[in-house]
PDB file of C-alpha atoms in Angstrom:
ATOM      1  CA  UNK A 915     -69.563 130.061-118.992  1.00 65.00           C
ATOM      2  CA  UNK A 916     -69.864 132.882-121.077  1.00 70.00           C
ATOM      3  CA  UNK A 917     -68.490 136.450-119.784  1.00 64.00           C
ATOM      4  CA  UNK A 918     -71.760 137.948-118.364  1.00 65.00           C
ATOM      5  CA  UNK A 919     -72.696 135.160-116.434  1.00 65.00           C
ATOM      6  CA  UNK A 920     -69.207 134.781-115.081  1.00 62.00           C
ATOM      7  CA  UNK A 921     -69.678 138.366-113.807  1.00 51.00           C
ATOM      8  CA  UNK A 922     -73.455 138.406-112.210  1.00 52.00           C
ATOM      9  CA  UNK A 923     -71.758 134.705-110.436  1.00 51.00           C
ATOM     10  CA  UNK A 924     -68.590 137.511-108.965  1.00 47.00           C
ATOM     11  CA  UNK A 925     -71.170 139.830-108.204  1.00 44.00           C
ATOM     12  CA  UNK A 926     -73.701 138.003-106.301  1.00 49.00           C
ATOM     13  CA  UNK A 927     -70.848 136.396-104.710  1.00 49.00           C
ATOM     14  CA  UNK A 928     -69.476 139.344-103.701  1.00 41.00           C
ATOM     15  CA  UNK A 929     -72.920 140.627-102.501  1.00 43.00           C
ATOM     16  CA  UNK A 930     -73.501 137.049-100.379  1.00 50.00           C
ATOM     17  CA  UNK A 931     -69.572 138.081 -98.693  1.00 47.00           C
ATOM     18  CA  UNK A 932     -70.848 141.092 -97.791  1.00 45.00           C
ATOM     19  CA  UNK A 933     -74.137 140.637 -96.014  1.00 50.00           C
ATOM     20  CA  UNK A 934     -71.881 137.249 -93.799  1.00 49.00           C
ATOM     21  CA  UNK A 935     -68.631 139.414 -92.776  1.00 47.00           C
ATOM     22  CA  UNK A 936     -71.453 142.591 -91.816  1.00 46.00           C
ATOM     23  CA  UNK A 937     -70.243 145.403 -93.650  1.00 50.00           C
ATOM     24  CA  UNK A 938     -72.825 147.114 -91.571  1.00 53.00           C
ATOM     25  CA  UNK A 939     -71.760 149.899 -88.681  1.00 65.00           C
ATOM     26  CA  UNK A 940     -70.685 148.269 -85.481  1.00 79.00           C
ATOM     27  CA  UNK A 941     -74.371 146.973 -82.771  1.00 93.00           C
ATOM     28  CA  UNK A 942     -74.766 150.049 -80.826  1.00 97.00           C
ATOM     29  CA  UNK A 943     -76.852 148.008 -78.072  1.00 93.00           C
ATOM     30  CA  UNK A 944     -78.262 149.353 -74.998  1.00 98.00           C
ATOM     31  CA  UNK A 945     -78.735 148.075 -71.355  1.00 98.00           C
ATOM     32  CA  UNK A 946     -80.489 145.089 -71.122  1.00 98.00           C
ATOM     33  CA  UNK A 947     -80.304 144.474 -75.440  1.00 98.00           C
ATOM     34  CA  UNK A 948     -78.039 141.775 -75.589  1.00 96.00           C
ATOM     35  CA  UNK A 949     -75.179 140.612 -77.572  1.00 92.00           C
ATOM     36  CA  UNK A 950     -75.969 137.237 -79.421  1.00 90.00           C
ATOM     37  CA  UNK A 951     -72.976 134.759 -79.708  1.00 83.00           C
ATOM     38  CA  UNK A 952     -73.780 131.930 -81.659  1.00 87.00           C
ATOM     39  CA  UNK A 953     -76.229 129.921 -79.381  1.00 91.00           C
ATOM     40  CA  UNK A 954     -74.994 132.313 -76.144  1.00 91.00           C
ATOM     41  CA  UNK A 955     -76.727 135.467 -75.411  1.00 95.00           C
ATOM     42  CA  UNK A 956     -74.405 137.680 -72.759  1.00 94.00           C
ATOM     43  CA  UNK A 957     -76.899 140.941 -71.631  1.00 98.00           C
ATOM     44  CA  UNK A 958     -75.870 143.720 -69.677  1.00 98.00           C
ATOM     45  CA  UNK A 959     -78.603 143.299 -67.053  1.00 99.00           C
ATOM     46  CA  UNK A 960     -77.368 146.704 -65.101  1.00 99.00           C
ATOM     47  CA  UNK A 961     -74.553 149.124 -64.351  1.00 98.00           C
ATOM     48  CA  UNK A 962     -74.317 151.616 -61.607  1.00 98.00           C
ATOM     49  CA  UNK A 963     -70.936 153.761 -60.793  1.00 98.00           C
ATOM     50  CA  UNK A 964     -69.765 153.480 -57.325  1.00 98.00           C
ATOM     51  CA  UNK A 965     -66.994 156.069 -55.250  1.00 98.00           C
ATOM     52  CA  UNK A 966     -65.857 152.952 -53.375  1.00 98.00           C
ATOM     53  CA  UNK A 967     -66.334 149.319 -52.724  1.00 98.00           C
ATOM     54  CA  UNK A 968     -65.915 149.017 -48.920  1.00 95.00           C
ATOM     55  CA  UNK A 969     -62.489 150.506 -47.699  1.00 95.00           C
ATOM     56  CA  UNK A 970     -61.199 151.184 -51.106  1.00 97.00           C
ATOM     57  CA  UNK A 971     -61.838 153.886 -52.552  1.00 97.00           C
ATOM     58  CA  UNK A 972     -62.080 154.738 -55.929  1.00 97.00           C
ATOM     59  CA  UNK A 973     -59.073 156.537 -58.060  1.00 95.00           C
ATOM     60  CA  UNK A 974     -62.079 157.705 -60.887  1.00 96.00           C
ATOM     61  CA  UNK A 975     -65.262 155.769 -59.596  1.00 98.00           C
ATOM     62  CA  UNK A 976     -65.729 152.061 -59.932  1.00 98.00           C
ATOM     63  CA  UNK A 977     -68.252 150.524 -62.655  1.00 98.00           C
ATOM     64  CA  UNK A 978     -70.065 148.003 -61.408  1.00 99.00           C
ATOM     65  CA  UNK A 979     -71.476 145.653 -63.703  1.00 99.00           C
ATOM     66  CA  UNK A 980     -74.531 142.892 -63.475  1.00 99.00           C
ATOM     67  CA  UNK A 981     -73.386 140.849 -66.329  1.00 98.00           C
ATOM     68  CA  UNK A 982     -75.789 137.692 -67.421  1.00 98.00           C
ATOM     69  CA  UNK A 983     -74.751 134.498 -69.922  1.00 97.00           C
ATOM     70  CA  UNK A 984     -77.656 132.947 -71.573  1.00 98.00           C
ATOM     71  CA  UNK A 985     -77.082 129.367 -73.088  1.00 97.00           C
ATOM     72  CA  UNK A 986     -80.076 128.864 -75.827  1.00 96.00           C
ATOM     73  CA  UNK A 987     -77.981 125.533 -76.946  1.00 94.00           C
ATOM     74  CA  UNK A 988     -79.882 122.171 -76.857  1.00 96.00           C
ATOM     75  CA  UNK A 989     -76.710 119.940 -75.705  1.00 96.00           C
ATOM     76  CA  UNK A 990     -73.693 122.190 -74.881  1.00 95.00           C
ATOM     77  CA  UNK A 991     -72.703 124.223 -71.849  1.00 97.00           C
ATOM     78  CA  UNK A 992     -70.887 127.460 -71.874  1.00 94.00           C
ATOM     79  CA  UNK A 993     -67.951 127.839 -69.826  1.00 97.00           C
ATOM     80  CA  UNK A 994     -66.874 131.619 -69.622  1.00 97.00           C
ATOM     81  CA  UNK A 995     -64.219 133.931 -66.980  1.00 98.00           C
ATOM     82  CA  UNK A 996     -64.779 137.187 -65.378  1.00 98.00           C
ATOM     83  CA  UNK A 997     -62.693 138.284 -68.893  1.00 98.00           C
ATOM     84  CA  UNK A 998     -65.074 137.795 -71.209  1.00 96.00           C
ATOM     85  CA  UNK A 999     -66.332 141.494 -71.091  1.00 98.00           C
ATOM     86  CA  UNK A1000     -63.790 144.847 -71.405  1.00 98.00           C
ATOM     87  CA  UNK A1001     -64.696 148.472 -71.673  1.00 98.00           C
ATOM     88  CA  UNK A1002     -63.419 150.895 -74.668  1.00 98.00           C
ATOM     89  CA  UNK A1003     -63.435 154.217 -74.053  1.00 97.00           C
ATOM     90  CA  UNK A1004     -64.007 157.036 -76.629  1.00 97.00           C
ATOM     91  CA  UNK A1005     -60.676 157.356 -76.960  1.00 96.00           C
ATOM     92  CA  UNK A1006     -60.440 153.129 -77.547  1.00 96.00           C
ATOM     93  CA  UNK A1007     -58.308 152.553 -74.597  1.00 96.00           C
ATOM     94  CA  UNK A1008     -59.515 148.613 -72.954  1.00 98.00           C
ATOM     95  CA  UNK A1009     -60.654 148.611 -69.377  1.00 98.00           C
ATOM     96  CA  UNK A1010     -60.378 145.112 -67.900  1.00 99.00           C
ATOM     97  CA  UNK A1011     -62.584 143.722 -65.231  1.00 99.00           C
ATOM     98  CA  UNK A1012     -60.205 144.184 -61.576  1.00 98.00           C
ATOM     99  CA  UNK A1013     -60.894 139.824 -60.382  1.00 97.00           C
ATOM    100  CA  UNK A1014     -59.699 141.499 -56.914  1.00 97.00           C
ATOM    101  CA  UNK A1015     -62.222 144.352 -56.494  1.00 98.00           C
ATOM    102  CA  UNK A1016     -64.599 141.758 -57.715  1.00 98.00           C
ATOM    103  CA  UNK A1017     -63.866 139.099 -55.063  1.00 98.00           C
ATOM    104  CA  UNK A1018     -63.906 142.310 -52.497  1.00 98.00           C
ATOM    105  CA  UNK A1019     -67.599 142.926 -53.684  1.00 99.00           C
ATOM    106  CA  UNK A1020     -68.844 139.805 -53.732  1.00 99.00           C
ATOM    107  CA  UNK A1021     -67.697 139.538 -50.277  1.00 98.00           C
ATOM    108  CA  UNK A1022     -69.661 142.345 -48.708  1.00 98.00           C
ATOM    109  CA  UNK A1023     -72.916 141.570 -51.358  1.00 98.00           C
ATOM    110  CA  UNK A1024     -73.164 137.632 -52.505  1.00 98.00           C
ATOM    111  CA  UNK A1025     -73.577 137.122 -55.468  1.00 98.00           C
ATOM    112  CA  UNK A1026     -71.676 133.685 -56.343  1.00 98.00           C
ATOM    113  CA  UNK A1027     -68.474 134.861 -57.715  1.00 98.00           C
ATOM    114  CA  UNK A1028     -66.675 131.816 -59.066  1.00 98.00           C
ATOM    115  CA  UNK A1029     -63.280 131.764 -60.917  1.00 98.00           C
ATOM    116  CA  UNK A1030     -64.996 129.928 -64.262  1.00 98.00           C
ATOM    117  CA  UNK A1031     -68.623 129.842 -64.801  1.00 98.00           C
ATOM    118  CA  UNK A1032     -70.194 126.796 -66.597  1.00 98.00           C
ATOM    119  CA  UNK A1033     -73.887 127.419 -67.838  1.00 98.00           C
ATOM    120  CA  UNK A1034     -75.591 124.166 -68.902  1.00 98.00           C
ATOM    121  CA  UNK A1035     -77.819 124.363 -71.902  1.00 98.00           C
ATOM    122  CA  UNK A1036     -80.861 126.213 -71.409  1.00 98.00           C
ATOM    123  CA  UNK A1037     -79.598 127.957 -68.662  1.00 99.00           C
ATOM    124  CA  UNK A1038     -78.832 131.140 -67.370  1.00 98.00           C
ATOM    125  CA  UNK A1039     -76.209 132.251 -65.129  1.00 98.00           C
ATOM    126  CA  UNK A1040     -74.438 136.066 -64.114  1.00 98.00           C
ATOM    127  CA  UNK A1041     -71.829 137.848 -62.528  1.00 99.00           C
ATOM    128  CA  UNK A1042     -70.952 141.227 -61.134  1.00 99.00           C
ATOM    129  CA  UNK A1043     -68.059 142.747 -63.374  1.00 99.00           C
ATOM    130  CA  UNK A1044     -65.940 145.628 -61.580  1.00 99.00           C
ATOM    131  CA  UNK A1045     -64.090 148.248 -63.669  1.00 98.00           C
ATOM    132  CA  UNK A1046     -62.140 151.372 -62.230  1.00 98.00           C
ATOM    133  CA  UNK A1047     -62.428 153.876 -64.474  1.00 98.00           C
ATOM    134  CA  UNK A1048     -59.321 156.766 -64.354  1.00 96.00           C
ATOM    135  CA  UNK A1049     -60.993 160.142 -63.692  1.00 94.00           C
ATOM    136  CA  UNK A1050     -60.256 161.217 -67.031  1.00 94.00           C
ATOM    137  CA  UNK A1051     -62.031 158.501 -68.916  1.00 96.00           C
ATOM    138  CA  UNK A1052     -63.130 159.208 -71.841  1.00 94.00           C
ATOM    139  CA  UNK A1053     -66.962 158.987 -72.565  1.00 94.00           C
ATOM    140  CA  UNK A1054     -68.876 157.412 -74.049  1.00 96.00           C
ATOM    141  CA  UNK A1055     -67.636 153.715 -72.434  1.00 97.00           C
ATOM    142  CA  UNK A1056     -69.074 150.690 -74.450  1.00 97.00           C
ATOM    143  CA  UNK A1057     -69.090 147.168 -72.618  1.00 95.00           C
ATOM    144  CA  UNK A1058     -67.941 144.349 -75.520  1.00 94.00           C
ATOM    145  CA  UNK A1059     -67.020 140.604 -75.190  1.00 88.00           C
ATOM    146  CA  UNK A1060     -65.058 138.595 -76.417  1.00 93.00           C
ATOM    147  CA  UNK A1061     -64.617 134.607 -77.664  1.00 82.00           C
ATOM    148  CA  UNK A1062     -63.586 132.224 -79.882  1.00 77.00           C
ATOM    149  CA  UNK A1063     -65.214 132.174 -83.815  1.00 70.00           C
ATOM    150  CA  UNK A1064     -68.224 129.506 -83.542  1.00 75.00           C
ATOM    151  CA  UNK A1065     -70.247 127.852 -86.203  1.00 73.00           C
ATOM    152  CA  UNK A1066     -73.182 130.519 -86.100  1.00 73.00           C
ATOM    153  CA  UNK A1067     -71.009 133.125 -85.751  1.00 67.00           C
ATOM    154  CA  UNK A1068     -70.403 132.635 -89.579  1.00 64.00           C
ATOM    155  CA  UNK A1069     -73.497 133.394 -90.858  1.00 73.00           C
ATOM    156  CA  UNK A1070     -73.619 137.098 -88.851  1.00 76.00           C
ATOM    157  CA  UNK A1071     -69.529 137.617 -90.046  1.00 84.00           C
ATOM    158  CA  UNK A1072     -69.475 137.234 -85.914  1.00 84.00           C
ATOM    159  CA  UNK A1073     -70.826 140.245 -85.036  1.00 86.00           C
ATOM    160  CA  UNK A1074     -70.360 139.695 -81.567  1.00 84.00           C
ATOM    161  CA  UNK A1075     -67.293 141.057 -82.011  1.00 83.00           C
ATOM    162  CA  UNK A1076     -68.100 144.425 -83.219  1.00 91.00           C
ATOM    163  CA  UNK A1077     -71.546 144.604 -80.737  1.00 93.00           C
ATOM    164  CA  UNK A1078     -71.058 147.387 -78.081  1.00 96.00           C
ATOM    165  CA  UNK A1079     -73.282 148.244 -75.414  1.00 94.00           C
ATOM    166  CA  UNK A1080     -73.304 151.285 -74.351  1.00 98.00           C
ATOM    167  CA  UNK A1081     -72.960 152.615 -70.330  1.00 97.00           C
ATOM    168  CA  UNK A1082     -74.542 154.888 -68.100  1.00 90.00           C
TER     169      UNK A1082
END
């Protein structure tokens, strides 16, 4: 191969690399704009802030969060945790979802809190996520996810990873 083709070959390779890992700025998504995971779309269907759930009050204010798993897949089901989602603050500090605080509010308003979550294909299933922000949280807060690297996550560089959604 003579030298020129050898480097338009290295440069549309390098091009191809590009456009798969997403060179791109991170998703900036909003509410209800959701973040596509291979065959799995997870969707922030809502998020309100709340001074306390029942008895216990807030330290900040609590972030509660209607969280929704769709499964576009033709064969396979999804099985997810209440840990799929975190918050990053300005700042980049992680919030985790509080499982106990969750429990507590699914307990005064139903909503089928379950350990594990297992969303056949073609379904759709959600949750209610509950963060306690620190009164000095740093805004803007961004709701991402998390998961393992899946076949058509390849062909987006898994953007997933970088998507953000952005909270009230």
């Amino acid at each position: 191969m003579n030298p020129q083709r050898r480097l338009a070959c290295a440069a549309g390779f390098s091009f191809m690399v590009a456009g798969l890992t997403g060179c791109s700025q991170d998703p900036l998504l909003a509410v209800g704009e959701p973040i596509r995971h291979d065959d799995f779309l997870y969707t922030v269907l809502a998020a309100r802030r709340v001074d306390a759930i029942g008895s216990r009050a807030a330290r900040g204010q609590f972030l509660v969060v209607h969280f929704g798993v769709t499964n576009r897949a033709m064969r396979v089901s999804h099985t997810w945790t209440n840990h799929i989602a975190y918050l990053v603050d300005a700042n980049g500090h992680r919030l985790e979802n509080d499982d106990t605080l969750q429990q507590q509010l699914d307990g005064l308003h139903p909503f089928g809190w379950a350990a594990e979550y297992v969303t056949a294909a073609g379904a759709k299933r959600s949750t209610m996520l509950v963060f306690e922000l620190p009164a000095d949280v740093a805004r803007p807060l961004d709701l991402m996810v998390r998961g393992e690297l899946l076949m058509g996550d390849v062909f987006d560089g898994a953007r997933f990873r970088r998507s953000r959604v952005r909270l009230p």
